CSV table of C-alpha atoms in Angstrom, one decimal:
chain,number,residue,atom,x,y,z
Z,1,UNK,CA,-32.5,-51.0,71.2
Z,2,UNK,CA,-29.0,-49.9,71.8
Z,3,UNK,CA,-27.9,-46.6,70.2
Z,4,UNK,CA,-24.2,-47.4,70.6
Z,5,UNK,CA,-22.0,-46.4,67.7
Z,6,UNK,CA,-24.4,-44.0,66.1
Z,7,UNK,CA,-23.5,-40.3,65.6
Z,8,UNK,CA,-24.3,-37.9,68.3
Z,9,UNK,CA,-26.4,-34.9,67.3
Z,10,UNK,CA,-25.1,-31.5,68.4
Z,11,UNK,CA,-27.6,-28.7,68.4
Z,12,UNK,CA,-27.1,-25.0,67.7
Z,13,UNK,CA,-28.4,-22.4,70.3
Z,14,UNK,CA,-31.3,-21.7,68.0
Z,15,UNK,CA,-32.3,-25.4,67.9
Z,16,UNK,CA,-32.0,-25.6,71.7
Z,17,UNK,CA,-34.4,-22.7,72.0
Z,18,UNK,CA,-36.9,-24.7,70.0
Z,19,UNK,CA,-36.2,-27.8,72.1
Z,20,UNK,CA,-36.9,-25.6,75.2
Z,21,UNK,CA,-40.4,-24.9,73.8
Z,22,UNK,CA,-41.0,-28.7,73.5
Z,23,UNK,CA,-39.5,-29.2,76.9
Z,24,UNK,CA,-41.7,-26.6,78.5
Z,25,UNK,CA,-44.8,-28.1,76.9
Z,26,UNK,CA,-43.8,-31.5,78.2
Z,27,UNK,CA,-43.3,-30.1,81.7
Z,28,UNK,CA,-46.6,-28.3,81.6
Z,29,UNK,CA,-48.4,-31.5,80.5
Z,30,UNK,CA,-46.8,-33.4,83.4
Z,31,UNK,CA,-47.9,-30.7,85.9
Z,32,UNK,CA,-51.4,-30.9,84.6
Z,33,UNK,CA,-51.4,-34.7,85.0
Z,34,UNK,CA,-49.8,-34.4,88.5
Z,35,UNK,CA,-52.6,-32.1,89.6
Z,36,UNK,CA,-55.2,-34.6,88.3
Z,37,UNK,CA,-53.8,-37.7,90.0
Z,38,UNK,CA,-56.3,-38.7,92.7
Z,39,UNK,CA,-58.2,-41.8,93.8
Z,40,UNK,CA,-60.9,-42.6,91.3
Z,41,UNK,CA,-59.1,-41.3,88.2
Z,42,UNK,CA,-58.2,-43.7,85.4
Z,43,UNK,CA,-54.9,-43.6,83.6
Z,44,UNK,CA,-56.8,-43.1,80.4
Z,45,UNK,CA,-58.3,-39.9,81.8
Z,46,UNK,CA,-54.7,-38.7,82.7
Z,47,UNK,CA,-53.7,-39.5,79.1
Z,48,UNK,CA,-56.5,-37.3,77.7
Z,49,UNK,CA,-55.3,-34.4,80.0
Z,50,UNK,CA,-51.7,-34.7,78.7
Z,51,UNK,CA,-52.8,-34.9,75.1
Z,52,UNK,CA,-55.0,-31.8,75.4
Z,53,UNK,CA,-52.3,-29.8,77.1
Z,54,UNK,CA,-49.8,-30.7,74.4
Z,55,UNK,CA,-52.0,-30.1,71.4
Z,56,UNK,CA,-53.5,-26.9,72.9
Z,57,UNK,CA,-49.9,-25.6,73.3
Z,58,UNK,CA,-49.2,-26.2,69.6
Z,59,UNK,CA,-47.3,-29.4,70.0
Z,60,UNK,CA,-47.6,-33.0,69.0
Z,61,UNK,CA,-47.4,-36.0,71.4
Z,62,UNK,CA,-44.0,-37.7,70.9
Z,63,UNK,CA,-45.2,-41.2,72.0
Z,64,UNK,CA,-48.4,-41.6,70.1
Z,65,UNK,CA,-47.9,-44.0,67.2
Z,66,UNK,CA,-44.2,-44.4,68.1
Z,67,UNK,CA,-42.3,-47.6,67.2
Z,68,UNK,CA,-43.6,-51.2,66.5
Z,69,UNK,CA,-46.2,-52.1,67.6
Z,70,UNK,CA,-47.2,-48.4,67.6
Z,71,UNK,CA,-47.6,-47.0,71.1
Z,72,UNK,CA,-51.3,-46.0,71.4
Z,73,UNK,CA,-51.2,-43.1,73.8
Z,74,UNK,CA,-49.7,-39.7,74.7
Z,75,UNK,CA,-48.3,-40.8,78.1
Z,76,UNK,CA,-46.8,-44.0,79.5
Z,77,UNK,CA,-48.7,-44.7,82.8
Z,78,UNK,CA,-47.0,-47.3,84.9
Z,79,UNK,CA,-48.6,-48.3,88.2
Z,80,UNK,CA,-47.0,-49.7,91.3
Z,81,UNK,CA,-44.7,-52.6,90.2
Z,82,UNK,CA,-44.9,-51.4,86.5
Z,83,UNK,CA,-41.6,-49.7,85.8
Z,84,UNK,CA,-42.0,-48.1,82.3
Z,85,UNK,CA,-44.1,-48.1,79.1
Z,86,UNK,CA,-47.4,-48.8,80.8
Z,87,UNK,CA,-50.4,-48.2,78.4
Z,88,UNK,CA,-53.1,-46.0,79.8
Z,89,UNK,CA,-56.4,-47.8,80.2
Z,90,UNK,CA,-59.6,-47.9,82.3
Z,91,UNK,CA,-57.7,-48.9,85.5
Z,92,UNK,CA,-58.9,-46.8,88.4
Z,93,UNK,CA,-56.2,-45.5,90.7
Z,94,UNK,CA,-56.8,-46.0,94.4
Z,95,UNK,CA,-55.3,-44.2,97.4
Z,96,UNK,CA,-51.8,-45.6,98.1
Z,97,UNK,CA,-51.0,-46.4,94.5
Z,98,UNK,CA,-48.0,-44.8,92.8
Z,99,UNK,CA,-48.1,-43.9,89.1
Z,100,UNK,CA,-45.1,-43.1,86.9
Z,101,UNK,CA,-46.0,-40.8,84.1
Z,102,UNK,CA,-43.6,-40.5,81.1
Z,103,UNK,CA,-44.5,-37.8,78.5
Z,104,UNK,CA,-43.0,-36.3,75.4
Z,105,UNK,CA,-43.9,-33.4,73.1
Z,106,UNK,CA,-42.7,-32.3,69.6
Z,107,UNK,CA,-42.5,-28.6,68.7
Z,108,UNK,CA,-41.3,-27.7,65.2
Z,109,UNK,CA,-39.7,-31.1,64.8
Z,110,UNK,CA,-37.8,-31.1,68.1
Z,111,UNK,CA,-38.6,-33.3,71.1
Z,112,UNK,CA,-38.8,-33.0,74.9
Z,113,UNK,CA,-39.1,-36.0,77.2
Z,114,UNK,CA,-39.7,-36.1,80.9
Z,115,UNK,CA,-41.2,-38.4,83.7
Z,116,UNK,CA,-42.4,-38.2,87.2
Z,117,UNK,CA,-43.8,-40.6,89.8
Z,118,UNK,CA,-46.7,-39.5,91.8
Z,119,UNK,CA,-48.3,-41.0,95.0
Z,120,UNK,CA,-52.0,-41.3,94.7
Z,121,UNK,CA,-53.6,-39.5,97.6
Z,122,UNK,CA,-50.4,-37.7,98.4
Z,123,UNK,CA,-47.2,-38.6,100.3
Z,124,UNK,CA,-49.1,-39.6,103.5
Z,125,UNK,CA,-51.0,-42.2,101.5
Z,126,UNK,CA,-47.9,-44.4,100.9
Z,127,UNK,CA,-45.5,-46.1,103.2
Z,128,UNK,CA,-42.2,-44.8,104.2
Z,129,UNK,CA,-40.4,-47.3,102.0
Z,130,UNK,CA,-42.3,-46.0,99.0
Z,131,UNK,CA,-41.7,-42.4,99.9
Z,132,UNK,CA,-38.0,-43.2,100.2
Z,133,UNK,CA,-38.0,-44.9,96.8
Z,134,UNK,CA,-39.5,-41.8,95.2
Z,135,UNK,CA,-37.0,-39.5,97.0
Z,136,UNK,CA,-33.9,-41.4,96.1
Z,137,UNK,CA,-34.9,-41.9,92.5
Z,138,UNK,CA,-35.6,-38.3,91.9
Z,139,UNK,CA,-32.5,-37.2,93.8
Z,140,UNK,CA,-30.4,-39.6,91.7
Z,141,UNK,CA,-31.7,-37.9,88.6
Z,142,UNK,CA,-30.4,-34.5,89.9
Z,143,UNK,CA,-27.1,-36.1,90.9
Z,144,UNK,CA,-26.8,-37.2,87.3
Z,145,UNK,CA,-27.7,-33.8,85.9
Z,146,UNK,CA,-25.2,-32.2,88.3
Z,147,UNK,CA,-22.4,-34.4,86.9
Z,148,UNK,CA,-22.7,-32.9,83.4
Z,149,UNK,CA,-19.6,-30.8,82.7
Z,150,UNK,CA,-18.3,-29.4,79.5
Z,151,UNK,CA,-15.3,-31.6,78.5
Z,152,UNK,CA,-16.6,-34.5,80.7
Z,153,UNK,CA,-18.0,-37.8,79.4
Z,154,UNK,CA,-21.5,-39.1,79.2
Z,155,UNK,CA,-20.9,-41.9,81.7
Z,156,UNK,CA,-20.0,-39.3,84.3
Z,157,UNK,CA,-23.8,-39.1,84.5
Z,158,UNK,CA,-24.2,-42.8,84.8
Z,159,UNK,CA,-21.6,-43.1,87.6
Z,160,UNK,CA,-23.3,-40.2,89.5
Z,161,UNK,CA,-26.7,-41.7,89.4
Z,162,UNK,CA,-25.5,-45.1,90.6
Z,163,UNK,CA,-23.2,-43.6,93.2
Z,164,UNK,CA,-26.0,-41.6,94.7
Z,165,UNK,CA,-28.3,-44.6,94.8
Z,166,UNK,CA,-25.6,-46.8,96.3
Z,167,UNK,CA,-25.0,-44.2,99.0
Z,168,UNK,CA,-28.6,-44.2,100.2
Z,169,UNK,CA,-29.7,-46.8,102.8
Z,170,UNK,CA,-32.5,-49.1,101.6
Z,171,UNK,CA,-35.5,-49.3,104.0
Z,172,UNK,CA,-35.1,-53.1,104.4
Z,173,UNK,CA,-31.3,-53.1,104.4
Z,174,UNK,CA,-31.1,-54.5,100.9
Z,175,UNK,CA,-30.1,-52.7,97.7
Z,176,UNK,CA,-32.0,-50.5,95.3
Z,177,UNK,CA,-32.9,-52.3,92.0
Z,178,UNK,CA,-31.3,-50.2,89.3
Z,179,UNK,CA,-32.6,-51.0,85.8
Z,180,UNK,CA,-29.7,-52.0,83.6
Z,181,UNK,CA,-31.5,-52.8,80.3
Z,182,UNK,CA,-33.4,-49.5,80.0
Z,183,UNK,CA,-31.4,-46.3,79.8
Z,184,UNK,CA,-31.5,-42.6,79.1
Z,185,UNK,CA,-30.6,-41.4,75.7
Z,186,UNK,CA,-29.7,-38.6,73.4
Z,187,UNK,CA,-32.7,-36.5,72.2
Z,188,UNK,CA,-33.3,-33.8,69.6
Z,189,UNK,CA,-34.7,-34.1,66.1
Z,190,UNK,CA,-35.7,-37.6,67.2
Z,191,UNK,CA,-37.1,-39.0,70.4
Z,192,UNK,CA,-34.4,-41.6,70.9
Z,193,UNK,CA,-30.9,-40.9,69.6
Z,194,UNK,CA,-27.3,-41.7,70.5
Z,195,UNK,CA,-25.8,-41.8,73.0
Z,196,UNK,CA,-27.2,-44.3,75.5
Z,197,UNK,CA,-27.1,-42.9,79.0
Z,198,UNK,CA,-27.0,-45.9,81.5
Z,199,UNK,CA,-27.9,-45.4,85.1
Z,200,UNK,CA,-24.9,-47.3,86.3
Z,201,UNK,CA,-21.2,-47.7,85.4
Z,202,UNK,CA,-17.8,-46.1,85.5
Z,203,UNK,CA,-17.2,-42.4,84.8
Z,204,UNK,CA,-15.0,-41.1,82.1
Z,205,UNK,CA,-16.4,-43.1,79.2
Z,206,UNK,CA,-18.6,-42.5,76.2
Z,207,UNK,CA,-18.9,-39.4,74.0
Z,208,UNK,CA,-17.5,-36.1,75.3
Z,209,UNK,CA,-19.9,-33.6,76.7
Z,210,UNK,CA,-19.9,-30.5,74.6
Z,211,UNK,CA,-22.0,-27.4,73.8
Z,212,UNK,CA,-25.2,-28.5,72.0
Z,213,UNK,CA,-25.4,-32.0,73.5
Z,214,UNK,CA,-28.9,-32.9,74.7
Z,215,UNK,CA,-29.6,-35.9,76.9
Z,216,UNK,CA,-32.7,-37.5,78.4
Z,217,UNK,CA,-31.5,-38.7,81.8
Z,218,UNK,CA,-34.0,-41.1,83.4
Z,219,UNK,CA,-33.3,-43.3,86.5
Z,220,UNK,CA,-35.6,-46.3,86.9
Z,221,UNK,CA,-35.4,-47.9,90.3
Z,222,UNK,CA,-37.2,-50.7,92.2
Z,223,UNK,CA,-37.5,-51.6,95.8
Z,224,UNK,CA,-36.3,-55.1,95.0
Z,225,UNK,CA,-34.7,-56.8,92.0
Z,226,UNK,CA,-33.5,-55.0,88.8
Z,227,UNK,CA,-35.0,-58.0,86.8
Z,228,UNK,CA,-38.0,-57.3,84.7
Z,229,UNK,CA,-40.8,-58.8,82.6
Z,230,UNK,CA,-42.9,-57.7,79.7
Z,231,UNK,CA,-46.7,-57.8,79.6
Z,232,UNK,CA,-48.6,-59.4,76.7
Z,233,UNK,CA,-49.3,-55.9,75.4
Z,234,UNK,CA,-45.6,-55.9,74.2
Z,235,UNK,CA,-45.0,-52.6,75.9
Z,236,UNK,CA,-45.5,-52.6,79.7
Z,237,UNK,CA,-42.3,-53.4,81.7
Z,238,UNK,CA,-42.9,-54.6,85.3
Z,239,UNK,CA,-40.5,-55.8,88.0
Z,240,UNK,CA,-40.1,-59.6,88.0
Z,241,UNK,CA,-40.4,-59.9,91.7
Z,242,UNK,CA,-43.5,-57.6,92.1
Z,243,UNK,CA,-41.5,-54.8,93.9
Z,244,UNK,CA,-42.7,-51.3,93.3
Z,245,UNK,CA,-40.8,-48.9,91.0
Z,246,UNK,CA,-40.2,-45.2,90.4
Z,247,UNK,CA,-39.1,-43.3,87.3
Z,248,UNK,CA,-38.0,-39.7,87.0
Z,249,UNK,CA,-36.6,-38.0,83.9
Z,250,UNK,CA,-35.6,-34.7,82.5
Z,251,UNK,CA,-34.3,-33.5,79.1
Z,252,UNK,CA,-31.0,-31.6,79.7
Z,253,UNK,CA,-28.9,-29.5,77.3
Z,254,UNK,CA,-25.4,-28.3,77.6
Z,255,UNK,CA,-24.7,-24.7,76.8
Z,256,UNK,CA,-21.6,-22.6,77.2
Z,257,UNK,CA,-22.8,-21.6,80.7
Z,258,UNK,CA,-23.7,-25.1,81.9
Z,259,UNK,CA,-26.7,-27.4,82.2
Z,260,UNK,CA,-30.1,-26.2,81.0
Z,261,UNK,CA,-33.0,-28.5,82.1
Z,262,UNK,CA,-35.3,-28.1,79.2
Z,263,UNK,CA,-38.3,-29.9,80.7
Z,264,UNK,CA,-38.2,-28.1,84.1
Z,265,UNK,CA,-40.5,-25.2,84.2
Z,266,UNK,CA,-37.7,-22.9,85.6
Z,267,UNK,CA,-35.1,-24.5,83.4
Z,268,UNK,CA,-33.7,-26.2,86.5
Z,269,UNK,CA,-32.3,-22.9,87.8
Z,270,UNK,CA,-33.4,-23.3,91.4
Z,271,UNK,CA,-32.4,-26.9,91.9
Z,272,UNK,CA,-29.0,-26.4,90.2
Z,273,UNK,CA,-28.3,-23.4,92.5
Z,274,UNK,CA,-29.0,-25.7,95.5
Z,275,UNK,CA,-26.5,-28.2,94.1
Z,276,UNK,CA,-23.9,-25.5,93.3
Z,277,UNK,CA,-24.0,-26.3,89.6
Z,278,UNK,CA,-23.8,-23.6,86.9
Z,279,UNK,CA,-27.1,-22.8,85.1
Z,280,UNK,CA,-26.8,-22.6,81.4
Z,281,UNK,CA,-30.1,-21.2,80.2
Z,282,UNK,CA,-30.1,-19.2,76.9
Z,283,UNK,CA,-31.8,-15.8,76.7
């Protein structure tokens, strides 16, 4: 569903501080899930860990019961060629799989949204092509975050994500599959809000980046084609050609000082410093 043309919600510093609580809880849930990913675990067990972390922290899962048909779980768990929106089930993860975990939490009516992709059995358990897929997808996320500037435009993020991916050699000499029909989005008092944040396109377009803007930036990339299919469950999106996929996401707010990564446990301070980007956390 496109969010184009809808009003962009601008948050006050006080509202961003509450969003930070939701973002921290989301990040903590993802770290708990990351620690639990190992051969023999089911994605349903990972879902229970995320839900317990969120509810124990005083939050509510953003995804559970969301949309139509209602999403039945706390996390999206997408394995191997599944790109996004995978429904947790009794599938047992095996060494060499990868699993993308997308998670959201609500605190006092405000949302956080983040995603990671984790190799089952550790980096050594997957091939070099898959390790490179995970690396370039996560790095493209940070390239997009680094492109956020007060007075800039939302598609500066889009151009930075695509530009980084296009600059990185593909293991087979082909091109990375950048999902075009699934995008990042505004976030705040609702999970999905204007504006759309595509992972491709020209810079200098879309709404102006101003203080109080919050975006969920989320590159979704495959080793093959960008074309996709939907499973019969009406939720799970998988690559059409069976190529494996990665998904990384952070919720990022703009403050007077710069970017504040609400779903990173340190607010993004360390990574932004490496990139030479101002850190905009609020005290």
